[in-house]
Short mmCIF file of C-alpha atoms and ligand atoms in Angstrom, two decimals:
data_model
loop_
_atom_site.label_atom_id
_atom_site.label_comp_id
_atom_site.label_asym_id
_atom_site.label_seq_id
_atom_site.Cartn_x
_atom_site.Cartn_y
_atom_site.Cartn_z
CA UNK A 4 137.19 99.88 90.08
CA UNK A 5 134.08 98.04 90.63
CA UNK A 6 131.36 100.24 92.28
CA UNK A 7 129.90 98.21 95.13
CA UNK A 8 130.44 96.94 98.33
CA UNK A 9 128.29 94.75 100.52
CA UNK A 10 125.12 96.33 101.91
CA UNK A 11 122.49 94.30 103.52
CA UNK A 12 122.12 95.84 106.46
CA UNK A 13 120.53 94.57 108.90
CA UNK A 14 116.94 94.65 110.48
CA UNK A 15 116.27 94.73 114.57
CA UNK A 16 113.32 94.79 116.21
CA UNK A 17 112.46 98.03 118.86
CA UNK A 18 111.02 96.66 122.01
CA UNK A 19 109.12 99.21 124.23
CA UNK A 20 106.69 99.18 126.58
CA UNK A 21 104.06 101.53 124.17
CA UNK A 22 104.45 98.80 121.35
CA UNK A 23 103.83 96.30 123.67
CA UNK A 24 100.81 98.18 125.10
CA UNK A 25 99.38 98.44 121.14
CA UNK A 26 100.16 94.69 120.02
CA UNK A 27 102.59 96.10 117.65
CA UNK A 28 105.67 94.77 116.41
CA UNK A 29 108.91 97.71 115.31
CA UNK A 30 111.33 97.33 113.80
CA UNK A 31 114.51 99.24 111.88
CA UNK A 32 116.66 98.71 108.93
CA UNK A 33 119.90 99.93 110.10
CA UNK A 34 121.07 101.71 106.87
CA UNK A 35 122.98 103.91 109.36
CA UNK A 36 125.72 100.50 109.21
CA UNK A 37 125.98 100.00 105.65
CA UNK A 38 129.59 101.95 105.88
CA UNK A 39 131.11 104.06 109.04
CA UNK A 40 130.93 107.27 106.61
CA UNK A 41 128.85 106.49 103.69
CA UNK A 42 126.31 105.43 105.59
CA UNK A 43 122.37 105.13 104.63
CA UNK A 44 120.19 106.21 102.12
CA UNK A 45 123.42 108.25 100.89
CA UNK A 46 125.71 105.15 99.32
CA UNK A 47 122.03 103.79 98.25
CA UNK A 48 121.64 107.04 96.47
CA UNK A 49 125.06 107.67 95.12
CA UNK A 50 125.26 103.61 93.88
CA UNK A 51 124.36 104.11 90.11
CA UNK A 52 125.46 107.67 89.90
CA UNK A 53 128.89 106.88 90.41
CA UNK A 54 128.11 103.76 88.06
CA UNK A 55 127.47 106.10 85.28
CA UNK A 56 130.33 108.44 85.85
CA UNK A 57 132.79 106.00 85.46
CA UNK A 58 130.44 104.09 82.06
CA UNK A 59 130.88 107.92 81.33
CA UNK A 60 134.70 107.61 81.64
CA UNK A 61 134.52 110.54 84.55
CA UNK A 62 136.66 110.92 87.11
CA UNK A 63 135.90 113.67 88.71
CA UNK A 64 132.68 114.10 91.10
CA UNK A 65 131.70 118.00 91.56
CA UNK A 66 128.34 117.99 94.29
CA UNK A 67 127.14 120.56 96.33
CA UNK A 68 125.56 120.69 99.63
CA UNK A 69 125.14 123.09 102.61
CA UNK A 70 127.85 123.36 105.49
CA UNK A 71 126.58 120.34 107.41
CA UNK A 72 125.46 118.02 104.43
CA UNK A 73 125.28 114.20 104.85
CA UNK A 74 125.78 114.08 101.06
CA UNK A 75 128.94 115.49 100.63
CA UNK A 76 130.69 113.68 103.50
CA UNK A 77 129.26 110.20 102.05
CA UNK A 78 130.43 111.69 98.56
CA UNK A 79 133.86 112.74 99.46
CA UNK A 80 134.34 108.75 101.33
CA UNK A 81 132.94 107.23 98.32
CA UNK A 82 135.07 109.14 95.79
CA UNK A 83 137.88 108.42 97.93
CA UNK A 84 137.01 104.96 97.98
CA UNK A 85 136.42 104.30 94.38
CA UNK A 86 139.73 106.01 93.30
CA UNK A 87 137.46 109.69 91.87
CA UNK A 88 138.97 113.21 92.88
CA UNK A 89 136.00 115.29 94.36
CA UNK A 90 134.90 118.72 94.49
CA UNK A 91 132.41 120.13 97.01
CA UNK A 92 130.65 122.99 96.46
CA UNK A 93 129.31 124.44 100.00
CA UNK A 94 126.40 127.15 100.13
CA UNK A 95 127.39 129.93 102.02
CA UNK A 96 130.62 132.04 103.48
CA UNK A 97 133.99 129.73 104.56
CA UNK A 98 133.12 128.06 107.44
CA UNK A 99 134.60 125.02 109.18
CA UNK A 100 133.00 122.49 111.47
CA UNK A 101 132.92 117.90 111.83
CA UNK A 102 131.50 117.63 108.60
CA UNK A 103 133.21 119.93 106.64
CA UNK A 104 137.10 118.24 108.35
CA UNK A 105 135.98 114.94 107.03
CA UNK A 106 135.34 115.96 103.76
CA UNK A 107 138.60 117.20 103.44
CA UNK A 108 140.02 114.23 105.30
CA UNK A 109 138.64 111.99 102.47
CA UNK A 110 141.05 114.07 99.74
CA UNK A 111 137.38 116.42 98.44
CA UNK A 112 138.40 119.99 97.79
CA UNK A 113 135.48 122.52 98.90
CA UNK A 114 134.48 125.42 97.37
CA UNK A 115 132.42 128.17 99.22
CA UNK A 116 129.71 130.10 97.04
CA UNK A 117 127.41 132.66 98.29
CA UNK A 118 123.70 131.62 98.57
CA UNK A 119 122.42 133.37 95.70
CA UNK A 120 124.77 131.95 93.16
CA UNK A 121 124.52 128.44 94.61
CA UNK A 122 120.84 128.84 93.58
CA UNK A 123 122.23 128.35 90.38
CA UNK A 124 123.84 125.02 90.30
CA UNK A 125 124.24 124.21 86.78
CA UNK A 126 125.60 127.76 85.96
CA UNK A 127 128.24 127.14 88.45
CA UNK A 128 129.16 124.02 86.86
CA UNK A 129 129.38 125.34 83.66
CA UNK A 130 131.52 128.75 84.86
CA UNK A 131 134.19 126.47 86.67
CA UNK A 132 134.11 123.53 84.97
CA UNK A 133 133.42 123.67 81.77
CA UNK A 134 136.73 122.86 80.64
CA UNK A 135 137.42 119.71 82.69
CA UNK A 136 136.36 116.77 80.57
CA UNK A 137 136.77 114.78 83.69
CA UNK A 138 134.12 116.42 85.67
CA UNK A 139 130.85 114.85 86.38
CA UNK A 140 127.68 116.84 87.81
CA UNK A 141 125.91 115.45 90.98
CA UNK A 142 122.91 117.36 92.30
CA UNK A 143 122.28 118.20 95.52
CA UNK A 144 121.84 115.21 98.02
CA UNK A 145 122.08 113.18 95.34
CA UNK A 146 118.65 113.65 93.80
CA UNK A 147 118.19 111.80 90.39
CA UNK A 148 116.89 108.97 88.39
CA UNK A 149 119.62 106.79 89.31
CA UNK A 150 119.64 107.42 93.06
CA UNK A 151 115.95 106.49 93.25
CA UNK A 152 117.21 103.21 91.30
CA UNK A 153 119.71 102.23 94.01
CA UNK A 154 117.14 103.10 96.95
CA UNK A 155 114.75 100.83 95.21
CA UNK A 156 117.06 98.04 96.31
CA UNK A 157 116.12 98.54 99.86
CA UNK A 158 113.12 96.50 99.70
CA UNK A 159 114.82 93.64 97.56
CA UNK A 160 116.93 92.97 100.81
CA UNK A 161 113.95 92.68 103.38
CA UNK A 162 114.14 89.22 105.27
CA UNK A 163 110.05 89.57 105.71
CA UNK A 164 106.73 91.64 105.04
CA UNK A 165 105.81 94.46 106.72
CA UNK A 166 102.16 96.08 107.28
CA UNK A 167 103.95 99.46 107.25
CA UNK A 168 107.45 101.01 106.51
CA UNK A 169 108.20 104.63 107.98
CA UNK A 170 110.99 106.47 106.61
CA UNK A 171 112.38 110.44 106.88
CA UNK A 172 111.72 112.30 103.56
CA UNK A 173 114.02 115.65 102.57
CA UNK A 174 113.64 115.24 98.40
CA UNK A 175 111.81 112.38 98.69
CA UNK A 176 114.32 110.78 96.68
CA UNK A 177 114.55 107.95 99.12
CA UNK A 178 111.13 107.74 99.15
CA UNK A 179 110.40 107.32 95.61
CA UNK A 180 112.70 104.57 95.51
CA UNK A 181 111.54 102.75 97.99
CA UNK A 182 107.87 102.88 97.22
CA UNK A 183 109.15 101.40 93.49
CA UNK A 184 110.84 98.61 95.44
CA UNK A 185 107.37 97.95 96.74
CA UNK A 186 105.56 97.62 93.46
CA UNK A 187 108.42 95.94 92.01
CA UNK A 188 108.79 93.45 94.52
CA UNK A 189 105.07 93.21 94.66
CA UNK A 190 105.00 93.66 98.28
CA UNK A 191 101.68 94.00 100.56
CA UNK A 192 102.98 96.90 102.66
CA UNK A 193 101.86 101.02 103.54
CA UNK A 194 104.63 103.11 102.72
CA UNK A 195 104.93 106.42 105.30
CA UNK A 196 106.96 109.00 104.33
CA UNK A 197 108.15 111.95 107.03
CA UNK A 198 108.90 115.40 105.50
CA UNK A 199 111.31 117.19 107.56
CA UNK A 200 111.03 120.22 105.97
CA UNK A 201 107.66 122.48 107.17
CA UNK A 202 104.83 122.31 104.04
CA UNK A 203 105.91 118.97 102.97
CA UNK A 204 103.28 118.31 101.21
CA UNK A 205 105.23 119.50 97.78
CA UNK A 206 107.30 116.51 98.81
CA UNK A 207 104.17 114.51 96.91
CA UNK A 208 105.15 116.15 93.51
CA UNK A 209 109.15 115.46 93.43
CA UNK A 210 108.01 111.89 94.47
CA UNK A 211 105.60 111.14 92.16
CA UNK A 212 107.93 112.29 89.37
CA UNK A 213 109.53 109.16 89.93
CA UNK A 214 106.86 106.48 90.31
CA UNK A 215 107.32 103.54 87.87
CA UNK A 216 103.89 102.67 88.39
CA UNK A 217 101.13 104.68 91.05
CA UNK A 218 100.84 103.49 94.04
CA UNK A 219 98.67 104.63 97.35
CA UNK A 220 101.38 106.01 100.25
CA UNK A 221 100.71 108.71 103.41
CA UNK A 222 102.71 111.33 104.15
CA UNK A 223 102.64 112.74 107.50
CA UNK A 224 103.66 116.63 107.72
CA UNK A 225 102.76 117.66 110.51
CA UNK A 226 106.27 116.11 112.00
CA UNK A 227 108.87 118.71 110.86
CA UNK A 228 109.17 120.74 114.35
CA UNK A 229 109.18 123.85 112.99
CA UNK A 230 111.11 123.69 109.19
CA UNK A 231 114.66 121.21 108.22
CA UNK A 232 117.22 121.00 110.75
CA UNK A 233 114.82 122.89 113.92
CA UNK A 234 114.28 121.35 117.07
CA UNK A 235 112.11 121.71 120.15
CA UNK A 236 112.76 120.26 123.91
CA UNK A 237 110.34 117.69 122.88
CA UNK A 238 112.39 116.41 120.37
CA UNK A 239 115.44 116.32 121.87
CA UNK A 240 113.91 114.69 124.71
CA UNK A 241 112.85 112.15 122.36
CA UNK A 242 116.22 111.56 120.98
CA UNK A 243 117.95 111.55 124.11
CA UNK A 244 115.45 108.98 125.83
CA UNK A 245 115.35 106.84 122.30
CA UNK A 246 119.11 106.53 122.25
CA UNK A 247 119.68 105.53 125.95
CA UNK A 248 116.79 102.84 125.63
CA UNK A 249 117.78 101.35 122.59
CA UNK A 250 121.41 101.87 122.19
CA UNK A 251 120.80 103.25 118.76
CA UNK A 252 122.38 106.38 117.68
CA UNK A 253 119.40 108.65 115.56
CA UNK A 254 120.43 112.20 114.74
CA UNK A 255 117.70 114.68 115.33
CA UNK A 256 117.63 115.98 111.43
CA UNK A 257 115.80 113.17 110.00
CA UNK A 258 115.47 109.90 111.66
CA UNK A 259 114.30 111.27 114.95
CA UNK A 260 111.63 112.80 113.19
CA UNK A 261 110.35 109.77 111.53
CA UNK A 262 110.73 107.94 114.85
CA UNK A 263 108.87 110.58 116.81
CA UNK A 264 105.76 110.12 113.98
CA UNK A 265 105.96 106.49 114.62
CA UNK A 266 105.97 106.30 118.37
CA UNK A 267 103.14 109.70 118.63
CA UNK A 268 101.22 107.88 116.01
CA UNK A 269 101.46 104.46 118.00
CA UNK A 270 100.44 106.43 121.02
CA UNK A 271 96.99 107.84 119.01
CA UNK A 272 96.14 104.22 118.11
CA UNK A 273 96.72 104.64 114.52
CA UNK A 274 97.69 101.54 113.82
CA UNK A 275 95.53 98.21 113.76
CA UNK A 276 96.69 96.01 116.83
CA UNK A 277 99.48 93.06 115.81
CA UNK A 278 100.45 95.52 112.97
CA UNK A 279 104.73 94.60 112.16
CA UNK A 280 106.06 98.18 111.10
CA UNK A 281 109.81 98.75 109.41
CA UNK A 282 111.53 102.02 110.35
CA UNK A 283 114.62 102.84 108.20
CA UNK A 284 117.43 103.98 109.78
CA UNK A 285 118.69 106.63 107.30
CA UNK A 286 121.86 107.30 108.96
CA UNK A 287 123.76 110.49 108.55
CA UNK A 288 125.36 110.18 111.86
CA UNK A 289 128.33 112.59 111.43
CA UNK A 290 125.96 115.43 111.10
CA UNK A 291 124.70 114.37 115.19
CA UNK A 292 128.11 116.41 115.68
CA UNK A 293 126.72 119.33 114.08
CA UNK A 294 123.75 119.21 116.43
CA UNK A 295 125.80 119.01 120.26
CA UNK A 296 124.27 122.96 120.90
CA UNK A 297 121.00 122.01 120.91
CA UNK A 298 121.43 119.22 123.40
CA UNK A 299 122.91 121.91 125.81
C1 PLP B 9 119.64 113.01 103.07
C2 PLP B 9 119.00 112.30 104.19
C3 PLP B 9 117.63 111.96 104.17
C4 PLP B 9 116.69 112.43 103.09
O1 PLP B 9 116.77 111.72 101.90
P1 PLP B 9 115.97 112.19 100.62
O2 PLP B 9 116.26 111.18 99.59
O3 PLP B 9 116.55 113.55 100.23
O4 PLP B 9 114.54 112.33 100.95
C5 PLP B 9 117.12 111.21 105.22
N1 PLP B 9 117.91 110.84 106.26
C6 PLP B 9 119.21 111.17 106.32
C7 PLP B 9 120.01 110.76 107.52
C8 PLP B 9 119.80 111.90 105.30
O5 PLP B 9 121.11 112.24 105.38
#
């Protein structure tokens, strides 16, 4: 079968008071509507790699991910989508919870491993499925060559130019992408990067691996809240007031983070007044389910 489906997603603008305040103009690329499951930067990232599976003549996708991964629910819709059978590896003793039922529901069979031999990724692989001809490595969240390809393509869909374009960074996969969309595309734009994970700044060196060609970005790491997937009150409040102004669902993994930087950053006058600023939308939405406890 054919690997793709529509994308373009579209682009809406944010109005607030703040932005109005600062003469600035936001906006978001709502990635989180490319597809009800494979939503975001994770169809955008698994694009080429199922591409080459099936050039490879592979039909079977083995990934791995942790309990609540975005990856391996958009994996386990997309295999079921383009006819592959799918194997999940999950870090970590049995457990079940929203993500986890919808992997299943798409037809992927899970696998639990303990933490310290899901370290080892490629010697799992090779122990269990060595022998099946069929089976087709994908790393973790989809990080690879051909995922930054299909990110790239972001920028090749935007309707204008933007002074600045904020997006959430866990590999930095994403990132890398896009920032190669903007010096293939030529475009006069600041890329802004958000690690959620505390000491982001090593988030510099996986994306830089990656760079076609150099090119100047800022990466903000003081927004992680205290390490990947933590919260505080603030940022809950923050997701809870974003959502019921906007009517836009953000989880509070990833995108919430980005959009916290944006608005605090607003707030501190960092950017020059009639500045036009792109947020993407990352998606990742079933994993909000995972989250309900915090919101307590
Ligand atoms: C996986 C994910 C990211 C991070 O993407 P990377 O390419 O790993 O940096 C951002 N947002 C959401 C919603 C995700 O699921």
């Amino acid at each position: 079968m054919d690997i793709k489906f529509e994308v373009n997603s579209p682009v809406h603008q944010i109005k607030n008071h703040l932005f109005d305040e600062k003469g600035l103009q936001v906006f978001i690329k709502r990635d989180d509507m490319i597809h009800p499951v494979i939503s975001g930067n994770k169809w955008r990232k698994l694009k080429y790699v199922l591409k080459k599976a099936q050039d490879e003549g592979k039909n079977h996708l083995v990934t791995f991910g942790g309990a609540y991964s975005n990856h391996l629910v958009a994996t386990a819709a997309a295999a079921a989508k383009f006819g592959f059978k799918a194997t999940g590896i999950v870090r970590g003793e049995e457990v079940d919870n929203d993500s986890l039922f919808l992997c299943r529901l798409h037809g992927m069979q899970l696998q639990f491993i303990d933490r310290e031999t899901y370290r080892d990724k490629n010697a799992i692989f090779h122990k269990y499925f060595a022998n099946d001809s069929d089976a087709f490595f994908i790393d973790e969240g989809g990080a690879s060559a051909e995922g930054v390809k299909g990110c790239a393509e972001l920028i090749d869909e935007l309707p204008e130019t933007y002074d600045h374009i904020f997006c959430a960074c866990g590999t930095g996969t994403t990132a890398a992408g896009i920032i190669n969309g903007i010096s293939q595309n030529k475009v006069q734009t600041q890329f802004n990067g958000i690690p959620v994970l505390k000491n982001g700044g090593f988030i510099k060196n996986e994306i830089d691996q990656y760079l076609a060609t150099p090119l100047t970005y800022h990466l903000h790491t003081q927004y992680h809240f205290g390490g990947y997937a933590k919260t505080t009150p603030e940022l809950i409040a923050f997701v809870k007031s974003f959502v019921a102004d906007t009517g836009i669902l953000i989880e509070p993994v990833y995108t919430a983070k980005m959009l916290y930087a944006l608005f605090d950053l607003a707030a501190k006058n960092r950017f020059k007044y009639g500045s036009r600023i792109l947020a993407i939308h990352t998606g990742g939405l079933w994993g909000l389910m995972g989250t309900k406890n915090k919101f307590l």
